[in-house]
PDB file of C-alpha atoms in Angstrom:
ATOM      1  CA  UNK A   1       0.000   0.000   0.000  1.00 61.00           C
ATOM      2  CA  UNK A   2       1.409   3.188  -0.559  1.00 69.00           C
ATOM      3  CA  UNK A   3       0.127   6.784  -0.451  1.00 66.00           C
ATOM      4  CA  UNK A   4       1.331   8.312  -4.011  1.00 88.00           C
ATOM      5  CA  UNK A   5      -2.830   8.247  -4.531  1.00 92.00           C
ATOM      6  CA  UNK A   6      -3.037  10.489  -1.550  1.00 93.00           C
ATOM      7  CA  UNK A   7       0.240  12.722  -1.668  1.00 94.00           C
ATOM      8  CA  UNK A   8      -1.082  16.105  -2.180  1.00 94.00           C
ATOM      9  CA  UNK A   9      -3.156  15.892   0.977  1.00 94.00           C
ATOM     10  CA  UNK A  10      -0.842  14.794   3.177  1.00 94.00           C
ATOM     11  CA  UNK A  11       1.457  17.605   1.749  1.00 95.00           C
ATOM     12  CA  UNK A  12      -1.272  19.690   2.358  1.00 97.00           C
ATOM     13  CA  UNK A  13      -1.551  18.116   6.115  1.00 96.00           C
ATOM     14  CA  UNK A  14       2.221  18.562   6.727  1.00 96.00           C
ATOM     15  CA  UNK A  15       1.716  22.518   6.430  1.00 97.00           C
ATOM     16  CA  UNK A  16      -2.070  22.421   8.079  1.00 95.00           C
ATOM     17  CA  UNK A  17       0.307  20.790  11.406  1.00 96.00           C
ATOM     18  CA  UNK A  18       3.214  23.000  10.864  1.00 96.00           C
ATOM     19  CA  UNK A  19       0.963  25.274  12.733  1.00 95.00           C
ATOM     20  CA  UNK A  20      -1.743  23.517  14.300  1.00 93.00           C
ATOM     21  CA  UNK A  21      -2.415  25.075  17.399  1.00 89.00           C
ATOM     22  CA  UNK A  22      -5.439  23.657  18.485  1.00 86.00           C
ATOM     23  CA  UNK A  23      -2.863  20.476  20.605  1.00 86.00           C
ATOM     24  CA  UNK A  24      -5.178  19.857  23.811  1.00 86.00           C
ATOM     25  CA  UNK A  25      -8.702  20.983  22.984  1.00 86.00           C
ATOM     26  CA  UNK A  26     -11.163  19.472  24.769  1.00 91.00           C
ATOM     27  CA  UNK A  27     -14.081  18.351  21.588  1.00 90.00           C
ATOM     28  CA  UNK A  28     -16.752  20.649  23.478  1.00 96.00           C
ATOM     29  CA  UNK A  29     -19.127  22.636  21.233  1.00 96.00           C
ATOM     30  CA  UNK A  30     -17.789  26.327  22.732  1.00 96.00           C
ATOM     31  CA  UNK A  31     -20.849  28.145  20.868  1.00 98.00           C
ATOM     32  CA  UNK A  32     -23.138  25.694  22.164  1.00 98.00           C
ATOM     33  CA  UNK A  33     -24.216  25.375  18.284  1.00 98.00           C
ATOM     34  CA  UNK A  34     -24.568  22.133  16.424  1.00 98.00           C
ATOM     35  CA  UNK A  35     -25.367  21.548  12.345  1.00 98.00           C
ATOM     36  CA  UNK A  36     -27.050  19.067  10.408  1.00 98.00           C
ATOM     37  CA  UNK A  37     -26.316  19.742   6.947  1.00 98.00           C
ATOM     38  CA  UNK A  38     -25.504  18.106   3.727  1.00 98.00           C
ATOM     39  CA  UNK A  39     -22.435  17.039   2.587  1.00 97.00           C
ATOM     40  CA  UNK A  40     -22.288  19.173  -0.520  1.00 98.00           C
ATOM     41  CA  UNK A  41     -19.096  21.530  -0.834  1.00 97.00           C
ATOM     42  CA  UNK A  42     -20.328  24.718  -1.023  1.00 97.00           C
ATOM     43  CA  UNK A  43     -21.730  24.615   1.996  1.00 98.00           C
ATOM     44  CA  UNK A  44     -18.962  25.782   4.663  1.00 98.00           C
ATOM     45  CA  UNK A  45     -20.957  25.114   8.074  1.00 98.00           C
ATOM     46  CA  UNK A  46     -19.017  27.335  10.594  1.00 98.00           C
ATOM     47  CA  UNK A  47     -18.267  29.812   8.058  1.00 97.00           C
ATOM     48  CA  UNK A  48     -22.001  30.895   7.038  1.00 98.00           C
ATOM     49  CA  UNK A  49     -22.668  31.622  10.552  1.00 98.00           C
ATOM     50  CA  UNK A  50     -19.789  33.113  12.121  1.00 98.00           C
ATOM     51  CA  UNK A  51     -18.356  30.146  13.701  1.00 98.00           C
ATOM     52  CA  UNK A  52     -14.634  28.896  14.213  1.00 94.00           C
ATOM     53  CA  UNK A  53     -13.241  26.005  14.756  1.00 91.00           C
ATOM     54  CA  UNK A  54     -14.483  24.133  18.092  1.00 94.00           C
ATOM     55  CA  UNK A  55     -17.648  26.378  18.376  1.00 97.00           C
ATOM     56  CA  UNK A  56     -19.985  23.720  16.937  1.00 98.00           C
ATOM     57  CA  UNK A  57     -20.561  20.099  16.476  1.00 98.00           C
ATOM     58  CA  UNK A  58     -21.231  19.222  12.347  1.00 98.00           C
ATOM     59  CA  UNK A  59     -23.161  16.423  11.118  1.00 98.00           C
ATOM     60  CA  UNK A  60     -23.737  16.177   7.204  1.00 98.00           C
ATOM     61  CA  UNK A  61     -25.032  13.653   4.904  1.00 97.00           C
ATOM     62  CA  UNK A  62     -26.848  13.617   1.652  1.00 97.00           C
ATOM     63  CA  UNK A  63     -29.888  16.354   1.949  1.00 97.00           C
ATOM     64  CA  UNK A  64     -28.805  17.792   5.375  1.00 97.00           C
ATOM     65  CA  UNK A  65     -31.640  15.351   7.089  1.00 97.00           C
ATOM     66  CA  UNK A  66     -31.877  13.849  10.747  1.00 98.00           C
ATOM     67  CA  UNK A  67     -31.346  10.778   9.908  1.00 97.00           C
ATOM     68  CA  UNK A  68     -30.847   8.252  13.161  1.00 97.00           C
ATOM     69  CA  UNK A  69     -27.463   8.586  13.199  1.00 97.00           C
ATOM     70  CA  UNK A  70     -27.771  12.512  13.166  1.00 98.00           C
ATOM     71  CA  UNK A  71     -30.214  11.888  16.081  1.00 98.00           C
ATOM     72  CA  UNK A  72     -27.446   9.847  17.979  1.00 98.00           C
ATOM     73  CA  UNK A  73     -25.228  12.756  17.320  1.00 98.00           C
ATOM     74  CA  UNK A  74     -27.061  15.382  18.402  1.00 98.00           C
ATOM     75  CA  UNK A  75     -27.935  13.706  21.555  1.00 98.00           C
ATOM     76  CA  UNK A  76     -24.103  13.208  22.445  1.00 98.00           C
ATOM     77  CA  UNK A  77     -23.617  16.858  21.577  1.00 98.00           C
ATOM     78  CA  UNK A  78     -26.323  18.080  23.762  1.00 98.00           C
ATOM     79  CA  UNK A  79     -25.788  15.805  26.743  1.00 98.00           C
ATOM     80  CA  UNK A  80     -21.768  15.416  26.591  1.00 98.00           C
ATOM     81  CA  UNK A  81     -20.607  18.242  24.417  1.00 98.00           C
ATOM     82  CA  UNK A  82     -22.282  21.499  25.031  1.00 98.00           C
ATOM     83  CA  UNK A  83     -25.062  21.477  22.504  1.00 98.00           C
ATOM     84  CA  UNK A  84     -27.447  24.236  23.113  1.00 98.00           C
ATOM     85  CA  UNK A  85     -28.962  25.244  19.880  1.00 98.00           C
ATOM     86  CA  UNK A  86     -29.538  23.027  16.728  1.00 98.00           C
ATOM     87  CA  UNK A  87     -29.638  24.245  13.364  1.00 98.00           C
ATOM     88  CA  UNK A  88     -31.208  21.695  10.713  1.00 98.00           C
ATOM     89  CA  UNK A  89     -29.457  23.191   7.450  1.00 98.00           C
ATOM     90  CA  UNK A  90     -30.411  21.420   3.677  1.00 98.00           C
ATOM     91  CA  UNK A  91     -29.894  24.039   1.022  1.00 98.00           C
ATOM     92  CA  UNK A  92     -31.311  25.092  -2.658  1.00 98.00           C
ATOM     93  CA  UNK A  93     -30.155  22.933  -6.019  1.00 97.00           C
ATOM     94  CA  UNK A  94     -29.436  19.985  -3.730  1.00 97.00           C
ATOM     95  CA  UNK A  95     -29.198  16.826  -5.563  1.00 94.00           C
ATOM     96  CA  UNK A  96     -31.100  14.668  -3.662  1.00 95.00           C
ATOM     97  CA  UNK A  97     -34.236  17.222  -3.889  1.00 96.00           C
ATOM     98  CA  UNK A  98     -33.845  17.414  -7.804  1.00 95.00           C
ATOM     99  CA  UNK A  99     -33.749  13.783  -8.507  1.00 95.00           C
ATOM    100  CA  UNK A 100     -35.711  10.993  -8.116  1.00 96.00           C
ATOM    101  CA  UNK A 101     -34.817   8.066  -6.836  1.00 96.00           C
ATOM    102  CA  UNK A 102     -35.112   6.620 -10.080  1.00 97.00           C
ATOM    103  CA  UNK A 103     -32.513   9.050 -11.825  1.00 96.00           C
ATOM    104  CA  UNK A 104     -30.102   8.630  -8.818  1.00 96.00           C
ATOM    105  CA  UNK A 105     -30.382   4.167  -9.703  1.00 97.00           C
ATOM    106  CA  UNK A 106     -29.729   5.030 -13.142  1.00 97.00           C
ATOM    107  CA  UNK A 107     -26.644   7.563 -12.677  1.00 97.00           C
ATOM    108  CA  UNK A 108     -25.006   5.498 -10.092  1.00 97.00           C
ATOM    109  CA  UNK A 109     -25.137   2.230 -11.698  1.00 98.00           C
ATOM    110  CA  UNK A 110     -23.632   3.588 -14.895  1.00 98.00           C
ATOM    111  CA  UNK A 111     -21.236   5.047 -12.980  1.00 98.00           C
ATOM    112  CA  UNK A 112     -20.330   2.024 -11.831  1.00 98.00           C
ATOM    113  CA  UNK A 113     -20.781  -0.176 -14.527  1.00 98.00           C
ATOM    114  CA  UNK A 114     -23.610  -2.731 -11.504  1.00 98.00           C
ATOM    115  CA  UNK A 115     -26.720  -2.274 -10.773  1.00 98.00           C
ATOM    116  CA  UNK A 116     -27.408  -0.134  -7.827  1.00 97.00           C
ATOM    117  CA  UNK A 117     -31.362  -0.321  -7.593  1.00 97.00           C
ATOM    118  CA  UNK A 118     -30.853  -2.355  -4.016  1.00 98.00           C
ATOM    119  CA  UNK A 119     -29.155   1.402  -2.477  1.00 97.00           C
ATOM    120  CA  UNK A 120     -31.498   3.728  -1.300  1.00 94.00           C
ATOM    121  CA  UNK A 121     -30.781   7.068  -1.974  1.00 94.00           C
ATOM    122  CA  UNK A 122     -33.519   8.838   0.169  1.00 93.00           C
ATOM    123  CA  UNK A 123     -34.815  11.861  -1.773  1.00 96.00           C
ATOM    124  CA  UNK A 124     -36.483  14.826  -0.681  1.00 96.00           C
ATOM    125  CA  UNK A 125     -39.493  15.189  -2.751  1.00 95.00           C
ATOM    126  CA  UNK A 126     -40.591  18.080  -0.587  1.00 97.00           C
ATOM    127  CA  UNK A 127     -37.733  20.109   0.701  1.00 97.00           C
ATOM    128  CA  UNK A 128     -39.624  22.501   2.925  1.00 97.00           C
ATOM    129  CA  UNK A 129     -41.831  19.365   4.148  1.00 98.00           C
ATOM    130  CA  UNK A 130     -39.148  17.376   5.323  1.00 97.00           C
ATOM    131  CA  UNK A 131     -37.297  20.171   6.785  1.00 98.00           C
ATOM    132  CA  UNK A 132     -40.469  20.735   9.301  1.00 98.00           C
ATOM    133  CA  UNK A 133     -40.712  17.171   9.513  1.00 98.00           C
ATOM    134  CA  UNK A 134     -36.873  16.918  10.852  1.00 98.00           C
ATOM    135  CA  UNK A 135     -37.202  20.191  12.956  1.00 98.00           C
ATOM    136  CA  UNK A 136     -40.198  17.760  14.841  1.00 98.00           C
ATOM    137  CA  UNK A 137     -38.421  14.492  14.782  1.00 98.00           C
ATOM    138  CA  UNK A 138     -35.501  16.485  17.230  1.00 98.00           C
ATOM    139  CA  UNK A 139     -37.984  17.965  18.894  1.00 98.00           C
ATOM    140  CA  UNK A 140     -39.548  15.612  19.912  1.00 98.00           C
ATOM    141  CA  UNK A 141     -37.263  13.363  20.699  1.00 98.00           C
ATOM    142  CA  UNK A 142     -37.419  12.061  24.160  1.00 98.00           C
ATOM    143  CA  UNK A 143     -33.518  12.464  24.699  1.00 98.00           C
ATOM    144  CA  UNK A 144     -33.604  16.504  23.413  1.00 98.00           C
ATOM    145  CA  UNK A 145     -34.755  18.426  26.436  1.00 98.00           C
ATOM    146  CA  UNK A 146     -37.202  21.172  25.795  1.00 97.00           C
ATOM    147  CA  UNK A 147     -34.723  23.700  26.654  1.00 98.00           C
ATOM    148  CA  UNK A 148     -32.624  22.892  23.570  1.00 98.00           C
ATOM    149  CA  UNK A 149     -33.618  25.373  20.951  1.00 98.00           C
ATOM    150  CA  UNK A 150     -33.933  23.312  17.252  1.00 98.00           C
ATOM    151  CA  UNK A 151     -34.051  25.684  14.013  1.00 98.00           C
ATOM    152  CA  UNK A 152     -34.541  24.575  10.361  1.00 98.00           C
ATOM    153  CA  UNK A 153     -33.271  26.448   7.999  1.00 98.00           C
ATOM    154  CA  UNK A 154     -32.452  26.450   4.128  1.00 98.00           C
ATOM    155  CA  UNK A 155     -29.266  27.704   2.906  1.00 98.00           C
ATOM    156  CA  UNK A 156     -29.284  29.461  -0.725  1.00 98.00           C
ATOM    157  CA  UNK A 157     -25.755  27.987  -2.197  1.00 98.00           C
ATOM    158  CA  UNK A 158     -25.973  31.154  -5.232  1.00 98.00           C
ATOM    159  CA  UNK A 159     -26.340  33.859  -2.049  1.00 98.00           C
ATOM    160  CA  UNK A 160     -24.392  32.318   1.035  1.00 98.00           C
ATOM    161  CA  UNK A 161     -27.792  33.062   2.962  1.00 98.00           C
ATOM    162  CA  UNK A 162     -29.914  31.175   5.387  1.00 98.00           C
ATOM    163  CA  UNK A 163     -33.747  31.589   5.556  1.00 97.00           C
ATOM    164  CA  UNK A 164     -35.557  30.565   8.441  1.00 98.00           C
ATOM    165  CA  UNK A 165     -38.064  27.579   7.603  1.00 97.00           C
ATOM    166  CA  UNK A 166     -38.626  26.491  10.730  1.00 89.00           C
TER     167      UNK A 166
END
């Protein structure tokens, strides 16, 4: 095994730790702040609200939704880390909102030359919908005290902002 396939980023690493000074932090969410969002890369999570790093706990997957291992995180983050306020972040021209489930099959098993109908994707079919739905499933949830505040929220990739949903 060698790393040739990964060289430039541990380059890049080598210079990140050349003057890493964060040696000794203790994981807490300092803001009290934590993100579900999607994994898409225009979406900088600390950076489109004013965060640096250690203020907030990040979660992302495909669409930005709770899913139950988002739930497990966010009740680690509000029982063990310092989780105060939740923000529930999916954002405009997201694949998995523009596609169906169908088109996702298709893509993906071309891509890969097998047929991928046996992976669900889980697509949003109504992004608004399932961003109220998400904002009630942590809500809700038996292990999120009632003084936890829980936004949802949709972030506009083409403006950087976020608009209140929920």
């Amino acid at each position: 095994m060698t790393d040739d396939d990964f060289a430039d980023l541990l380059a890049a690493n080598a210079t990140y730790a050349e003057s890493f000074a964060e040696a000794g932090f203790d994981g807490v969410a300092h803001a009290g702040v934590a993100i579900v969002t999607c994994m898409d890369s225009r979406i900088v999570p600390l950076a489109m609200v004013g965060l640096r790093h250690g203020d907030a706990k990040i979660f992302r997957n495909p669409g930005g939704r709770v899913t139950p291992q988002a739930l497990e995180a966010l009740v680690l983050g509000v029982h063990l880390l310092g989780v105060e306020r939740i923000l529930i972040v999916p954002h405009t021209r997201c694949a998995m909102a523009s596609s169906t489930e169908e088109e996702l099959h298709e893509r993906v098993s071309a891509s890969a030359g097998v047929d991928a109908t046996w992976q669900r994707f889980h697509v949003v079919t109504d992004q608004l919908a399932a961003l109220a739905d998400d904002v009630d499933r942590v809500r809700s949830h038996p292990l999120i005290p009632g003084h936890v505040k829980v936004g949802g929220f949709l972030y506009d990739v083409d403006t950087g902002r976020l608009n209140r949903h929920a």
